[in-house]
Coordinates of N, CA and C in Angstrom, one line a residue:
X626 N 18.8 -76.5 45.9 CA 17.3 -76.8 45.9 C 16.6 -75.4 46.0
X627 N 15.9 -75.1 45.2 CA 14.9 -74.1 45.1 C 14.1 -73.9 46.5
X628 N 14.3 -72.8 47.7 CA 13.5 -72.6 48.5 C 11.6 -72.7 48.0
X629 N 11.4 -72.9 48.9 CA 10.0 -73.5 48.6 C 9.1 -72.1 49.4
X630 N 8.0 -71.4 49.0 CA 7.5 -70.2 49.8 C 5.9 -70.0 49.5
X631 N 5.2 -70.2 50.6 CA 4.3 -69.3 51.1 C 3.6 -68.1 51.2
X632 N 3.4 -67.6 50.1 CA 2.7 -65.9 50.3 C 1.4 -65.7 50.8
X633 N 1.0 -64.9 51.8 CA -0.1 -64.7 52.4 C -0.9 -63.8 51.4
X634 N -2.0 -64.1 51.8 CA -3.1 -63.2 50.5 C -3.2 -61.9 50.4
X635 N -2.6 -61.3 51.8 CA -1.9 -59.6 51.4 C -0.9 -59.2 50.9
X636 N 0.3 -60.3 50.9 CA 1.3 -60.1 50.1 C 1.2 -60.4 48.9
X637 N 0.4 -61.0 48.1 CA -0.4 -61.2 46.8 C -1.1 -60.0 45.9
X638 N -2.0 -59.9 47.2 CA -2.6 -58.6 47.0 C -1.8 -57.7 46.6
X639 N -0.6 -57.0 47.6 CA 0.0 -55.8 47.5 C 1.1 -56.2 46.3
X640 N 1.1 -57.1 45.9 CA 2.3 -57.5 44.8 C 1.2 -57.0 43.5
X641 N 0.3 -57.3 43.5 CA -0.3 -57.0 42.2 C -0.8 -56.1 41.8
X642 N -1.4 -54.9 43.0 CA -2.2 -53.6 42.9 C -0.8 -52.5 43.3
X643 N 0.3 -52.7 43.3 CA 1.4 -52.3 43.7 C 2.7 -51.6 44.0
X644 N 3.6 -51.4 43.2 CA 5.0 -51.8 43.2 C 5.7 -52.0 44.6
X645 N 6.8 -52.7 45.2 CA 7.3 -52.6 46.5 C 8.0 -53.8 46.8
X646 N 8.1 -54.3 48.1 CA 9.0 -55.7 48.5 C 7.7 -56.8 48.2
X647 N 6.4 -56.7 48.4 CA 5.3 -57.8 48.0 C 6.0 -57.9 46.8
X648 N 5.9 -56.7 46.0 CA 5.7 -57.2 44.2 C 7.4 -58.4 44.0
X649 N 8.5 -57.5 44.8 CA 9.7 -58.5 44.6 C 9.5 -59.8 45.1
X650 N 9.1 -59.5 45.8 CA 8.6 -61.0 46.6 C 7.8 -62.2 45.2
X651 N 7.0 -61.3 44.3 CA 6.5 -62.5 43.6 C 7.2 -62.4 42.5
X652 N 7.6 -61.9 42.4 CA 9.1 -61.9 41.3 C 9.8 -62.7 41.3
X653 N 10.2 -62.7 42.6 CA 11.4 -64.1 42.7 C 10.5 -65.6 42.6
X654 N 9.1 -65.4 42.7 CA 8.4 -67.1 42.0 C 8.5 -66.7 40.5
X655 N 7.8 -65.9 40.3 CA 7.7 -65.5 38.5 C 9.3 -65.7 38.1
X656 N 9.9 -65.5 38.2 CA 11.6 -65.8 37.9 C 12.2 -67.0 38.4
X657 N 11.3 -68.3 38.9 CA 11.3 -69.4 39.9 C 13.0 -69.5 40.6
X658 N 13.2 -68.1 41.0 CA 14.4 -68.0 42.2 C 13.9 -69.2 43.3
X659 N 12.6 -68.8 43.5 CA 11.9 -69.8 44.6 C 10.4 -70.3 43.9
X660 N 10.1 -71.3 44.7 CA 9.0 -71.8 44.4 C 8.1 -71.4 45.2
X661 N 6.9 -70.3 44.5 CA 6.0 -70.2 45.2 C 4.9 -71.2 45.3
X662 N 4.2 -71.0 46.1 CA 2.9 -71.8 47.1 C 1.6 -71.1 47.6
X663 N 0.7 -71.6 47.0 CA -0.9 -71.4 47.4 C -1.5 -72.6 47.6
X664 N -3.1 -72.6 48.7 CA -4.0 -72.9 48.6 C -5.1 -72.5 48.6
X665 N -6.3 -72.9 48.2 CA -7.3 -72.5 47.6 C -7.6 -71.2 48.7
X666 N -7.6 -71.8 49.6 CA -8.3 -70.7 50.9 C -7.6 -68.8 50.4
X667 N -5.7 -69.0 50.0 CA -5.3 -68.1 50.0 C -6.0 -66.9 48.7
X668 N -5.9 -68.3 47.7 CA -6.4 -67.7 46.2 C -8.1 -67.1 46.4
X669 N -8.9 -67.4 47.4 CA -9.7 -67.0 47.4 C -9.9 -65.4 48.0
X670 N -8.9 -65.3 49.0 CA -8.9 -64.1 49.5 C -8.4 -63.0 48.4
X671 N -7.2 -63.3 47.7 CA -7.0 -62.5 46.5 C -8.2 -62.4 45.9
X672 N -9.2 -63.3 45.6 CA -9.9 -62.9 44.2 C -10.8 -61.8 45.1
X673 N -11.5 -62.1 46.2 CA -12.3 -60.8 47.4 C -11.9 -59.5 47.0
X674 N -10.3 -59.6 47.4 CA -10.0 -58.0 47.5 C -9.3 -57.5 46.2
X675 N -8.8 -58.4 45.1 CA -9.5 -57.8 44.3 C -10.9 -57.0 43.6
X676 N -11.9 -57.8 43.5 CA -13.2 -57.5 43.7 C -13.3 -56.2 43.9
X677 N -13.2 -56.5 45.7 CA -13.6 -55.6 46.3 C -12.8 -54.4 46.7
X678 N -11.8 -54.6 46.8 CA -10.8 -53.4 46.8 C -10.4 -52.6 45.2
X679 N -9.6 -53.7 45.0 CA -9.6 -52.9 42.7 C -10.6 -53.2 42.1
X680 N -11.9 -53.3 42.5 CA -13.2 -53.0 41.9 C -13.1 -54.2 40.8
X681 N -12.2 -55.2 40.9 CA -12.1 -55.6 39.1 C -13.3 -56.9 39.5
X682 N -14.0 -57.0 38.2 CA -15.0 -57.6 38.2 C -14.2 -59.6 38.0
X683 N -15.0 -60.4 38.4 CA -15.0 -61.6 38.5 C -13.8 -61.9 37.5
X684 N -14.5 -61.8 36.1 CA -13.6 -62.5 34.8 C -11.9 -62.1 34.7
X685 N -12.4 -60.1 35.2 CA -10.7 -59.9 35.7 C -10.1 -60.5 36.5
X686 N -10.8 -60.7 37.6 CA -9.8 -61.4 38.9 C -9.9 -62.6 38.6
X687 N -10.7 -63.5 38.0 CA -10.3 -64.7 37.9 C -9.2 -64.9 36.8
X688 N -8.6 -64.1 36.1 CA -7.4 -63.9 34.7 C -6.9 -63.7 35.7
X689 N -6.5 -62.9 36.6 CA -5.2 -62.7 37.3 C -4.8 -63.6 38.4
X690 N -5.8 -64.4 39.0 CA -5.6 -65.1 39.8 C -4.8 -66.6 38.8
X691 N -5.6 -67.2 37.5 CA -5.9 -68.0 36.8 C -3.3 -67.7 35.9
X692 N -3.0 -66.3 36.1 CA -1.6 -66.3 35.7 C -1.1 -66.2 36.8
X693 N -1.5 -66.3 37.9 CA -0.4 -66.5 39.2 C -0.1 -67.7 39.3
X694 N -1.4 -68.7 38.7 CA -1.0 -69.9 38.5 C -0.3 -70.8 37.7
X695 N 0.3 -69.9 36.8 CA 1.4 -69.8 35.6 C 2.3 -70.2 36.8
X696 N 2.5 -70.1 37.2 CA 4.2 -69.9 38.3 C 3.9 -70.1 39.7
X697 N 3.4 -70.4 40.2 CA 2.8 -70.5 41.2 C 2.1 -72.3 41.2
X698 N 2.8 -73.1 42.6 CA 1.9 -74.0 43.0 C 0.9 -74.3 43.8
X699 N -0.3 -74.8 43.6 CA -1.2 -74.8 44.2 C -1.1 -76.5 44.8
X700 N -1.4 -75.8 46.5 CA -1.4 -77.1 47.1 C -2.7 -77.3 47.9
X701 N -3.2 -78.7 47.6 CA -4.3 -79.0 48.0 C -4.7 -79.0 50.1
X702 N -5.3 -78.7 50.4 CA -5.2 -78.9 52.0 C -6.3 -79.1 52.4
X703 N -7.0 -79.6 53.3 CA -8.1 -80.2 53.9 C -8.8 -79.2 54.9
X704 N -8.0 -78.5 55.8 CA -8.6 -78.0 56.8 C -8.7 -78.6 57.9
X705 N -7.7 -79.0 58.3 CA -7.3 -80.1 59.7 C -6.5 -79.6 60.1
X706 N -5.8 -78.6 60.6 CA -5.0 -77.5 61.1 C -5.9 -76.9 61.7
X707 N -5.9 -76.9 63.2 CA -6.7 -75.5 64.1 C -6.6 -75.9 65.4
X708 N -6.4 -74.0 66.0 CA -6.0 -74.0 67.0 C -4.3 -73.4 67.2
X709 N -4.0 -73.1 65.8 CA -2.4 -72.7 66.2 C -2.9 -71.5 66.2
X710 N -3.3 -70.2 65.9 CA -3.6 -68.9 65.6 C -4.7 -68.5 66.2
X711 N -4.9 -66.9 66.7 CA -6.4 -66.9 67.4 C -7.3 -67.0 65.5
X712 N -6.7 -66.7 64.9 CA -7.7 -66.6 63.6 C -7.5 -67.9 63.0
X713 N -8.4 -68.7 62.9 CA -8.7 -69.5 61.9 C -8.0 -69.3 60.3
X714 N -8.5 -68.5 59.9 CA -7.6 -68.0 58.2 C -6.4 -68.2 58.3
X715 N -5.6 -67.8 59.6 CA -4.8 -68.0 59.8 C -4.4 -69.6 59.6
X716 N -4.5 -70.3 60.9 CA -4.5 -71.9 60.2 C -4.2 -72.3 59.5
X717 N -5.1 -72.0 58.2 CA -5.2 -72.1 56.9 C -4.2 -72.1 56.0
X718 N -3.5 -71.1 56.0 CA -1.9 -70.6 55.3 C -0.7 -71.3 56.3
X719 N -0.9 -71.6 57.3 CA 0.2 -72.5 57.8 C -0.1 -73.7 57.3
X720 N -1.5 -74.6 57.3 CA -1.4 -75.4 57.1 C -0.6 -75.9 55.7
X721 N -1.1 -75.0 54.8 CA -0.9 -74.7 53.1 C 1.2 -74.9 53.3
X722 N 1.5 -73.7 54.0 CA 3.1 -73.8 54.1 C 3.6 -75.0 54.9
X723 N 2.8 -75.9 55.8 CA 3.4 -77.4 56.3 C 3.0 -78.8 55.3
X724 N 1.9 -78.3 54.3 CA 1.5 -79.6 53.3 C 2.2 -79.4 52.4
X725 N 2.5 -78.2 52.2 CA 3.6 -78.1 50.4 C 4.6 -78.1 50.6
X726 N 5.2 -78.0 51.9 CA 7.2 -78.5 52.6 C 7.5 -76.8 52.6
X727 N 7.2 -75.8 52.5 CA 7.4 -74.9 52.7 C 8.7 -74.8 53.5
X728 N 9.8 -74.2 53.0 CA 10.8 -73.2 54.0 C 10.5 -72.2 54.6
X729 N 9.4 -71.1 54.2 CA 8.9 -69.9 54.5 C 7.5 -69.7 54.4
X730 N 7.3 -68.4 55.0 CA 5.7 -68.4 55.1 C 6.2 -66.4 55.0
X731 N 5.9 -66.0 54.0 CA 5.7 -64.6 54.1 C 4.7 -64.0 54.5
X732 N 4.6 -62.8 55.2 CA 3.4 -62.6 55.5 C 3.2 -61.0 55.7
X733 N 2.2 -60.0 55.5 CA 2.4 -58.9 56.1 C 0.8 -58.1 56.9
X734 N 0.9 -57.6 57.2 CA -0.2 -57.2 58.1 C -0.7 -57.9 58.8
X735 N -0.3 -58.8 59.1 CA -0.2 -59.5 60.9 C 0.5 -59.7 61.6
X736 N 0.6 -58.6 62.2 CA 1.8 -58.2 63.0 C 1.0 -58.9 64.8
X737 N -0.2 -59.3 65.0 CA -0.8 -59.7 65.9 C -0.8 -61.5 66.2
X738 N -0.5 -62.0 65.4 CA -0.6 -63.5 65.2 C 0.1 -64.0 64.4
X739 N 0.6 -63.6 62.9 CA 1.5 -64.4 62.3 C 2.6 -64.3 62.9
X740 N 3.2 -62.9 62.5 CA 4.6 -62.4 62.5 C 5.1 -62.7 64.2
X741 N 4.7 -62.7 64.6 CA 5.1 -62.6 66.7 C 5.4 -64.3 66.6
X742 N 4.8 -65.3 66.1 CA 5.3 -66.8 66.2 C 6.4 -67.1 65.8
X743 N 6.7 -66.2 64.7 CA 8.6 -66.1 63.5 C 9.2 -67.9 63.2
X744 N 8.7 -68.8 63.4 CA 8.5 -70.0 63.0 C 7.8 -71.1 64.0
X745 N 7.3 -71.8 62.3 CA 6.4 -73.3 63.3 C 6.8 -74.3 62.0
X746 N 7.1 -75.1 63.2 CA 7.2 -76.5 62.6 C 8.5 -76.5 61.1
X747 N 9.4 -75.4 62.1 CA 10.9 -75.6 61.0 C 10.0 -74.4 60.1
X748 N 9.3 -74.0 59.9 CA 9.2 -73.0 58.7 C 8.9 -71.4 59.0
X749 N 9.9 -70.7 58.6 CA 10.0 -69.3 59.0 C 9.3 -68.6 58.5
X750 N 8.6 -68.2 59.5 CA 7.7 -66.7 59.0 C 8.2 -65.2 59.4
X751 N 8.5 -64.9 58.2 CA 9.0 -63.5 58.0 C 8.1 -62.3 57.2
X752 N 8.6 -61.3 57.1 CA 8.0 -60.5 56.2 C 8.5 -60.1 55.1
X753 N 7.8 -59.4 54.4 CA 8.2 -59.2 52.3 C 10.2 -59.0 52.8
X754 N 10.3 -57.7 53.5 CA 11.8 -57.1 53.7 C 12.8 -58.4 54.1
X755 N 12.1 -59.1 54.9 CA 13.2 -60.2 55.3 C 13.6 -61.1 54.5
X756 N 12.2 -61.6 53.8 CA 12.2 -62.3 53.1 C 13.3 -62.1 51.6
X757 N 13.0 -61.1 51.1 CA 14.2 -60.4 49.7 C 15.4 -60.4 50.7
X758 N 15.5 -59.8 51.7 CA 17.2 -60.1 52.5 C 17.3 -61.6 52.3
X759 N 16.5 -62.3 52.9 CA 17.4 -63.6 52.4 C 17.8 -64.5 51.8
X760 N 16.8 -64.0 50.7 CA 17.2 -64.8 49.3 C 18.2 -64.2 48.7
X761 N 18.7 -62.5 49.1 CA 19.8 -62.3 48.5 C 21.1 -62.9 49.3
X762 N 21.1 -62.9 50.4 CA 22.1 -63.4 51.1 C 22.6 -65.4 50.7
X763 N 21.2 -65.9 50.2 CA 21.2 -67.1 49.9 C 22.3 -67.4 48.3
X764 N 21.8 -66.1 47.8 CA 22.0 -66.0 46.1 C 23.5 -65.7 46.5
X765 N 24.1 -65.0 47.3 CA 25.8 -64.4 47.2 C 26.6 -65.3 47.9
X766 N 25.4 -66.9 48.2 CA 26.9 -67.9 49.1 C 27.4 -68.5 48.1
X767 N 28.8 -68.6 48.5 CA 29.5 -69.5 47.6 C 29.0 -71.1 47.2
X768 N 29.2 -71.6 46.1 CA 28.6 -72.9 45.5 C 30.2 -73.5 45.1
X769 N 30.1 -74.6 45.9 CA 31.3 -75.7 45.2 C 30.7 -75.9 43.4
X770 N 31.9 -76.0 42.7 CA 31.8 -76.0 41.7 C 32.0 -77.3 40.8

């Protein structure tokens, strides 16, 4: 079964404006090694720092956001998650990785509240490096034939 994953909106970010473990990280959905996972809240923060960080105007970021969705599933969520994170946004991307069955929740630059939890509710939150460790370790076990 195709692991199921989670990318936080900086690991999106840094996968796109980038090269590094983010960009591998969405490689392995673009290659559907794994299935990635968004919701709206996440896809919104991409299109911001696009914007606002690569300067790229609306029509650009909405193209780039609009082929993440080539490969990428988008899962719907309500906003009934709160209270696990001191951040709210936070919330938001767990709830997204416990509505779409998530195995994983990647994450990077929260080293204050994501990453220090390292799983909820069965689903591992790791970072881009861990995350490529262990899909490769996943990819080199043996398979009954």
């Amino acid at each position: 079964m195709t692991p199921r994953v989670v990318f936080d909106s900086n690991v999106i970010f840094s996968a796109i404006g980038w090269r590094g473990t983010p960009r591998d990280c969405l490689n392995l959905a673009r290659t559907w090694v794994v299935q990635g996972l968004v919701c709206q809240h996440i896809l919104d923060e991409v299109l911001e720092k696009l914007m606002t960080k690569l300067h790229k105007n609306i029509d650009e970021a909405s193209q780039i956001v609009d082929e993440l969705l080539a490969f990428i599933e988008m899962v719907e969520t309500m906003g009934t998650l709160h209270g696990i994170c001191a951040d709210p946004d936070d919330d938001e991307v767990i709830e997204c990785a416990v509505v779409g069955r998530a195995r994983y929740l990647v994450v990077t630059g929260d080293v204050k509240h994501l990453l220090p939890m390292r799983e909820f509710q069965g689903i591992r939150i790791v970072s881009p490096v861990e995350f490529v460790q262990i899909v490769a370790s996943i990819q080199q076990e043996p398979r009954d034939v």
